[in-house]
Short mmCIF file of C-alpha atoms and ligand atoms in Angstrom, two decimals:
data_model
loop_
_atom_site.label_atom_id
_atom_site.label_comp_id
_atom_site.label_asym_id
_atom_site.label_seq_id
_atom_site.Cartn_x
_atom_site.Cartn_y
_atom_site.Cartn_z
CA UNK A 1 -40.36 -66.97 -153.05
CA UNK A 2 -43.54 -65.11 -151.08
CA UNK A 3 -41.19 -62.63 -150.26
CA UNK A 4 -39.83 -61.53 -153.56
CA UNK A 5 -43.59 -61.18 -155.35
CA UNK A 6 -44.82 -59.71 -151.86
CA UNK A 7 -41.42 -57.18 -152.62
CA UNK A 8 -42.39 -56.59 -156.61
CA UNK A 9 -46.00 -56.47 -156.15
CA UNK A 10 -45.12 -53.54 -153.71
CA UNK A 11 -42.56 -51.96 -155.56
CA UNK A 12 -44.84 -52.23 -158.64
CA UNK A 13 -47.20 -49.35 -156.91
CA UNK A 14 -45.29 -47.53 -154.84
CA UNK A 15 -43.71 -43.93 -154.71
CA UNK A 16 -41.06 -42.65 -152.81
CA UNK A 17 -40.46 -38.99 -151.89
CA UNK A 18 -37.07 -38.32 -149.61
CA UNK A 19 -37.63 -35.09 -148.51
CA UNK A 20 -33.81 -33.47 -147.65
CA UNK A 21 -33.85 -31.50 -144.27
CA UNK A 22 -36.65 -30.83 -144.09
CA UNK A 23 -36.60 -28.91 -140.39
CA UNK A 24 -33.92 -26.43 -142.13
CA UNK A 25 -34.20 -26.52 -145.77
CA UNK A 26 -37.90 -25.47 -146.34
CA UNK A 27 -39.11 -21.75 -146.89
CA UNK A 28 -41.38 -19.76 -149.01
CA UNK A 29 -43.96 -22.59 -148.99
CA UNK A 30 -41.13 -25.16 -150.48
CA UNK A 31 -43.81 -27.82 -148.39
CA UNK A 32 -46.00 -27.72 -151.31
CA UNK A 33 -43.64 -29.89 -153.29
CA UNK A 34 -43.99 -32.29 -151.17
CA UNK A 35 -47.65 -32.53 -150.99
CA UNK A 36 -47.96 -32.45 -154.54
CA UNK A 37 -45.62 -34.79 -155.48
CA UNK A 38 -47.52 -37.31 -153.42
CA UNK A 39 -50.98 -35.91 -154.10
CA UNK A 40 -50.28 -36.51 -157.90
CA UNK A 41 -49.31 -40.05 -157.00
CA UNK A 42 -52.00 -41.27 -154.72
CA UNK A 43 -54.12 -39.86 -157.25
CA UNK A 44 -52.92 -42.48 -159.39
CA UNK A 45 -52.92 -45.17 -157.58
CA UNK A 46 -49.80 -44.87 -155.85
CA UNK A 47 -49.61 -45.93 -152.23
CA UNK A 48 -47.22 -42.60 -151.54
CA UNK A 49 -44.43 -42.65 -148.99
CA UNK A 50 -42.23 -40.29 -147.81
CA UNK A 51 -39.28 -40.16 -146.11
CA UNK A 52 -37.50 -37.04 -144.32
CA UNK A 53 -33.92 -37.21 -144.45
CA UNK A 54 -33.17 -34.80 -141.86
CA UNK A 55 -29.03 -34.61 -140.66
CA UNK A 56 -27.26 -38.57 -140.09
CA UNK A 57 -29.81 -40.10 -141.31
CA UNK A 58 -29.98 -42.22 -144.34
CA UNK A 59 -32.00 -45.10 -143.95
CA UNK A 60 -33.77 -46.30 -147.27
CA UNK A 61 -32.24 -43.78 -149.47
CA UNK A 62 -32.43 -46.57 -152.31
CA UNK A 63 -35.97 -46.88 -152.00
CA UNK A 64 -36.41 -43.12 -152.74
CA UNK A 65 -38.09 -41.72 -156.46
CA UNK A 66 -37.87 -38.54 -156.48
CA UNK A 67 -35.86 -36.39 -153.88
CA UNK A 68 -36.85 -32.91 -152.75
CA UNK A 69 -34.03 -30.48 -151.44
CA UNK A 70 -35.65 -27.15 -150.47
CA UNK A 71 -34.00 -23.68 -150.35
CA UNK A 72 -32.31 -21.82 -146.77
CA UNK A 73 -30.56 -18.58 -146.09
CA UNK A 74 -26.95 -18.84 -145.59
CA UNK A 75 -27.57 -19.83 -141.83
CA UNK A 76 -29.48 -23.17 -143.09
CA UNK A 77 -26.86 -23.71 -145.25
CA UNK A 78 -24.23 -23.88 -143.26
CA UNK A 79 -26.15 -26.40 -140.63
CA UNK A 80 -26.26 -29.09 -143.52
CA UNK A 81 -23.31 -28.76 -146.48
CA UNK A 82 -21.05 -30.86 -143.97
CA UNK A 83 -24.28 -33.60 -143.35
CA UNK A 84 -24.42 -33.96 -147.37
CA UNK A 85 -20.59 -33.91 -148.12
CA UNK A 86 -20.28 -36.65 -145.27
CA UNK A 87 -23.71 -38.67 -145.20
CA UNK A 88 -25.50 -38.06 -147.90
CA UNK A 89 -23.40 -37.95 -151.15
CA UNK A 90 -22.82 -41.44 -151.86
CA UNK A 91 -26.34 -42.40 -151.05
CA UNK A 92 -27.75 -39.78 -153.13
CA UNK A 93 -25.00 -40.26 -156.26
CA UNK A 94 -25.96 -44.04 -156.10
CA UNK A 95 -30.00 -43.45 -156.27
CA UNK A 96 -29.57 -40.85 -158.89
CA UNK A 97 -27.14 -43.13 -161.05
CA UNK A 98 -30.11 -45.92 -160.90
CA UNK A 99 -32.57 -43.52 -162.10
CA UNK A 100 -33.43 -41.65 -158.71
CA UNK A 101 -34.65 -37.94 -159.63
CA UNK A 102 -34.06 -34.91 -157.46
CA UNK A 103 -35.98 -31.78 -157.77
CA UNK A 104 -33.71 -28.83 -155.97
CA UNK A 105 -34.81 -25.69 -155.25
CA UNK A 106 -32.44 -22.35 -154.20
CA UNK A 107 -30.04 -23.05 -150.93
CA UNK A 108 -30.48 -26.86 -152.17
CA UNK A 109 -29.81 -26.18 -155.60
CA UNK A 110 -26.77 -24.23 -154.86
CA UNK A 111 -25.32 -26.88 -152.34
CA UNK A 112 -25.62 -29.73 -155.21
CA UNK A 113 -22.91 -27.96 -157.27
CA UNK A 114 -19.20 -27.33 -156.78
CA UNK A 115 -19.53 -24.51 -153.94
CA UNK A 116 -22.03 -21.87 -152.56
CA UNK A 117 -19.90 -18.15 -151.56
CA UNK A 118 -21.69 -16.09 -149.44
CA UNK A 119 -21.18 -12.39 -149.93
CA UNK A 120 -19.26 -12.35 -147.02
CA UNK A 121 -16.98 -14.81 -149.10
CA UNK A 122 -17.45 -18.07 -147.12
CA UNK A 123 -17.59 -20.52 -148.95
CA UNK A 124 -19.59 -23.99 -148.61
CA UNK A 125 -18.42 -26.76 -150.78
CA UNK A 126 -21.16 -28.51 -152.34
CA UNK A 127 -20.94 -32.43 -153.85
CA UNK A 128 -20.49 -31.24 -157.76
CA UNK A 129 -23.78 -33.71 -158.46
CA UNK A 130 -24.56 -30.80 -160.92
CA UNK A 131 -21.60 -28.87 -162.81
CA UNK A 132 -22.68 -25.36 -161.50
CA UNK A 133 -20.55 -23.02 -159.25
CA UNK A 134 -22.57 -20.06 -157.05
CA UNK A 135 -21.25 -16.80 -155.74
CA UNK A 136 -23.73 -14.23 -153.67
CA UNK A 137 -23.67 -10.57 -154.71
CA UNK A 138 -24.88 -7.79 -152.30
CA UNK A 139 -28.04 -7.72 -154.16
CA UNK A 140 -30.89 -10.01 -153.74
CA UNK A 141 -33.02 -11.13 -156.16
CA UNK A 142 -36.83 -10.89 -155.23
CA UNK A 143 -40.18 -11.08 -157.42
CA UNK A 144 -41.69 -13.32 -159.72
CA UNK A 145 -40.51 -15.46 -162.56
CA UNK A 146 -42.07 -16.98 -165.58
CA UNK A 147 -39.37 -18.75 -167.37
CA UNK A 148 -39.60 -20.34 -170.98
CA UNK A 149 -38.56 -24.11 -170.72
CA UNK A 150 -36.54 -25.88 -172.94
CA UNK A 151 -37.18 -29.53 -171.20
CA UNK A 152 -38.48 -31.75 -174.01
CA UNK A 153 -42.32 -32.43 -173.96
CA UNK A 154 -43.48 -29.42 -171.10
CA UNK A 155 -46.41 -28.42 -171.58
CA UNK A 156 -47.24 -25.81 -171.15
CA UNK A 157 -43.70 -24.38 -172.33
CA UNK A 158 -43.78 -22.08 -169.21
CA UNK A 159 -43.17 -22.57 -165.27
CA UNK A 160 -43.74 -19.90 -163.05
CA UNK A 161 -42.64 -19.18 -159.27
CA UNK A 162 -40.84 -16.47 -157.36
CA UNK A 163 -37.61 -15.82 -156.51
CA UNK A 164 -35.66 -14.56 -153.83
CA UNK A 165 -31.92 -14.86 -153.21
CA UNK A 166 -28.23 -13.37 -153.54
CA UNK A 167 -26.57 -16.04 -155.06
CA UNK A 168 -25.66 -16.16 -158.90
CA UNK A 169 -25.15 -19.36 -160.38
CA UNK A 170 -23.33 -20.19 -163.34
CA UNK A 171 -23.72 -23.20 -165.16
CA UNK A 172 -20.80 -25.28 -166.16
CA UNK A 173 -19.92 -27.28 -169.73
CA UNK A 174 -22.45 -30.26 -168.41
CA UNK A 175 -25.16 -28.60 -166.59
CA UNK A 176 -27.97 -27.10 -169.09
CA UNK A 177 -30.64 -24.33 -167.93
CA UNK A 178 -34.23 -25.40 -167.36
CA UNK A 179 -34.73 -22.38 -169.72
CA UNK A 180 -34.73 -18.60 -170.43
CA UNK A 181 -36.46 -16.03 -167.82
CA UNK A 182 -38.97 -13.88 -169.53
CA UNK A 183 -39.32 -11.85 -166.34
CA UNK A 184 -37.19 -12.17 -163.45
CA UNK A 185 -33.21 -12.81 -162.80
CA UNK A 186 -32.62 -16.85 -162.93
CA UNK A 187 -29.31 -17.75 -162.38
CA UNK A 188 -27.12 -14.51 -162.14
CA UNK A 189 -29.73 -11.80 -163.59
CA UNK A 190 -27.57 -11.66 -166.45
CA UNK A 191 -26.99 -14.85 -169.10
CA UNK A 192 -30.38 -14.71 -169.01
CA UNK A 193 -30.72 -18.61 -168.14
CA UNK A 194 -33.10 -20.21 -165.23
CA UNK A 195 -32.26 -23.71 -163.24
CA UNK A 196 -29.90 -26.64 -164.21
CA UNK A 197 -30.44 -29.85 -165.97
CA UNK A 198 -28.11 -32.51 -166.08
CA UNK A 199 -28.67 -36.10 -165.64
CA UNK A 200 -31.78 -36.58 -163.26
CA UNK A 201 -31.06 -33.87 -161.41
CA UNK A 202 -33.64 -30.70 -161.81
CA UNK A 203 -31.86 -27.36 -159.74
CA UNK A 204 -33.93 -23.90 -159.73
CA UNK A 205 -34.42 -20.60 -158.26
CA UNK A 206 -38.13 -20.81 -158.34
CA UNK A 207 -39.91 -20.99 -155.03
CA UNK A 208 -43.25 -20.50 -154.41
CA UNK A 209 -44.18 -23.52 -154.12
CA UNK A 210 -43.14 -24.12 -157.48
CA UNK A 211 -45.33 -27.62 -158.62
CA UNK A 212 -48.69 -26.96 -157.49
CA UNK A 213 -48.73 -23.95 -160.29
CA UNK A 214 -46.56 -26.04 -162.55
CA UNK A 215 -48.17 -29.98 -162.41
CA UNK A 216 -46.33 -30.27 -165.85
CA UNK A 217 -43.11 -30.03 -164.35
CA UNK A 218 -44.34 -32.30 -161.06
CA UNK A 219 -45.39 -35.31 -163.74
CA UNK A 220 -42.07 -34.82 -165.41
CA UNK A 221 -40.30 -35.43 -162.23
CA UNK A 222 -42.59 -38.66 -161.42
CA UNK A 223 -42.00 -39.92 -165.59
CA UNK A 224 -38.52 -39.71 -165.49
CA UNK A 225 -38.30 -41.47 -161.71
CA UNK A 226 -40.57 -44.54 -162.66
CA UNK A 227 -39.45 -44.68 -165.98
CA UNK A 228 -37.06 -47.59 -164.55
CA UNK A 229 -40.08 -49.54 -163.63
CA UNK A 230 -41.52 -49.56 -166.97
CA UNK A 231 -43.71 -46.89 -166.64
CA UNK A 232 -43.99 -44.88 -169.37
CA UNK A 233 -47.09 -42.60 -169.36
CA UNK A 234 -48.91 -41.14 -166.37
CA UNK A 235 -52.90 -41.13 -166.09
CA UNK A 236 -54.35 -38.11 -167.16
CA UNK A 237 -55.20 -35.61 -164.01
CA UNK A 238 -57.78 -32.67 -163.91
CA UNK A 239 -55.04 -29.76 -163.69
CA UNK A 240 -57.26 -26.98 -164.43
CA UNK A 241 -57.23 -25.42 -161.03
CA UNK A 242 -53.52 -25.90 -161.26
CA UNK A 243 -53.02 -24.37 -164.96
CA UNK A 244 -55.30 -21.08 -164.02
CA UNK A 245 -52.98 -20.31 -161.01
CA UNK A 246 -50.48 -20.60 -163.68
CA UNK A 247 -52.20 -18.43 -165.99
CA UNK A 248 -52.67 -16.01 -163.66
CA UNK A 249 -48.82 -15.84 -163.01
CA UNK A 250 -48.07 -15.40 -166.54
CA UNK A 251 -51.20 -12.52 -167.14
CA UNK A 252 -49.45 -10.78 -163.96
CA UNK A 253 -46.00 -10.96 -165.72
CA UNK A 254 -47.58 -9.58 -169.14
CA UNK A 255 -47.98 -6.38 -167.19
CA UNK A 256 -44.05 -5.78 -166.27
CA UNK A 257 -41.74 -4.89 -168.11
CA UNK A 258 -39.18 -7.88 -169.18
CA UNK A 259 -36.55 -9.35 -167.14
CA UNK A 260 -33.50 -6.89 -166.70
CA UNK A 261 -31.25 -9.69 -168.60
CA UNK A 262 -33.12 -9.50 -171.21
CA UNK A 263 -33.69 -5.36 -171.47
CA UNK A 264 -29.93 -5.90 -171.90
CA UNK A 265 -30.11 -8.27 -174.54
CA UNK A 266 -32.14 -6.63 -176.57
CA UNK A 267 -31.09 -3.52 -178.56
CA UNK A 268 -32.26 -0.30 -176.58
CA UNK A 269 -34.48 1.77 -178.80
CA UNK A 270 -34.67 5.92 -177.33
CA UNK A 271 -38.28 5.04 -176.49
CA UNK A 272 -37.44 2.34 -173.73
CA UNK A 273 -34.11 3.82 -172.85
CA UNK A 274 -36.49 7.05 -171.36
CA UNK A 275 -39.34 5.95 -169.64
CA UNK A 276 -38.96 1.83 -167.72
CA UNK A 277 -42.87 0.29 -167.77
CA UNK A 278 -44.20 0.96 -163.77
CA UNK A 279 -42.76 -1.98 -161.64
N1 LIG B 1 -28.96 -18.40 -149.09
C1 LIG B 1 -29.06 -18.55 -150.51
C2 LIG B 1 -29.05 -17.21 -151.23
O1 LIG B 1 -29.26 -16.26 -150.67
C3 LIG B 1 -30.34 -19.32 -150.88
C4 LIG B 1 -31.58 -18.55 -150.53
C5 LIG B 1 -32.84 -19.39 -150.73
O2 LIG B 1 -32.86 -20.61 -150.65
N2 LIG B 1 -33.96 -18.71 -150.98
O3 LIG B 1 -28.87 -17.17 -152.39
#
């Protein structure tokens, strides 16, 4: 009997964060997930734990809340997709059907779908966790992003980050985007979409790091993960420091001129079809 209450009473307040290779699958500043995942939780209360999943292993993967699965060039990539097809997929498909959350960013997002194709044409098959496909063109996408969410109860309706990477992915009949890019080229730079939703799983392009400007999003993440322990409402945090660097983002973004995606979507008008805003 100790045993099980000593168990509950320390399952009650603790919060997991498996961190996916992280010695390969970690650039532009993908670190500060991390630390604010588990800043936002000790903050609360939370005795914070994480766990680096690195290639072979996956002890505790059970015990995990909310994964992290950072972005790599096509070099990274191909040191892990066999690791995850082989060792990590059931593990991870098992957490995530008993309300496990994974936040993927890039290289990570891209190796959760059906396949990432280099522009060379090799291909990496992925473990289809999300229903997206991604193909690299010969042109990368670099800059910043400010993308208009569609998740239910963001606030603000905006998350910001930056970008940088050749593959375009394109969502499938299951997978929904995290939203529309105001500025910047999401997905494929053309449909106009940003990121993948579909089940627990959250996939974007947006580096950065991407939650310490968006705490919104982070507190999303840590809901939906301890939702299954009853938890239904997170303590209110002081997020102004967090919320200017945001703002600041989005003033920045006020001065370009929209996202090429949507310069195609909307009708040209002879003004705009002459003289492009300075980049
Ligand atoms: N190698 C992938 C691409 O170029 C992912 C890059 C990244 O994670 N930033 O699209």
């Amino acid at each position: 009997m100790g045993d099980l209450t000593h168990t509950v009473a320390r399952h009650k307040k603790t919060f997991t964060v498996g961190w996916l290779y992280p010695d390969l699958m970690n650039i532009y500043g993908d670190r500060g997930n991390i630390l604010t995942l588990l800043k936002r939780a000790e903050w609360r209360g939370y005795d914070a734990r994480l766990f680096e999943l690195g290639r072979g292993t996956t002890k505790k993967m059970d015990e995990v809340d909310v994964f992290f699965f950072g972005g790599g060039q096509d070099r990274e990539q191909a040191l892990v997709y066999q690791d995850l097809l082989e060792h990590k997929q059931p593990p991870l498909e098992r957490a995530v059907a008993a309300g496990a959350v994974v936040l993927a960013v890039c290289g990570g997002y891209q190796l959760l779908g059906h396949y990432y194709q280099t522009a060379e044409g090799e291909r990496f098959p992925g473990i289809g966790l999300i229903d997206v496909r991604t193909e690299a063109g010969k042109r990368r996408f670099i800059g910043d992003v400010v993308v208009d969410t569609d998740i239910v109860g963001l606030k603000p309706t905006t998350l910001v980050g930056f970008e940088n990477h050749s593959g375009r992915t394109f969502l499938g009949p299951k997978a929904k985007p995290i939203g529309r890019v105001r500025l910047g080229f999401g997905n494929n730079g053309t449909d106009g979409t940003e990121g993948c939703l579909q089940g627990g799983v959250v996939g974007t392009y947006l580096h950065g790091s991407l939650l310490p400007k968006n705490p919104h999003l982070a507190d999303y993440l840590m809901r939906s993960a301890l939702r299954r322990r009853g938890v239904d409402e997170l303590s209110r945090l002081d997020d102004s420091v967090e919320l200017s660097a945001h703002e600041r983002i989005l003033e920045r973004a006020q001065r370009r001129p929209p996202s090429r995606a949507l310069q195609e979507q909307r009708p040209r008008s002879s003004a705009t079809a002459e003289k492009p805003g300075p980049s």
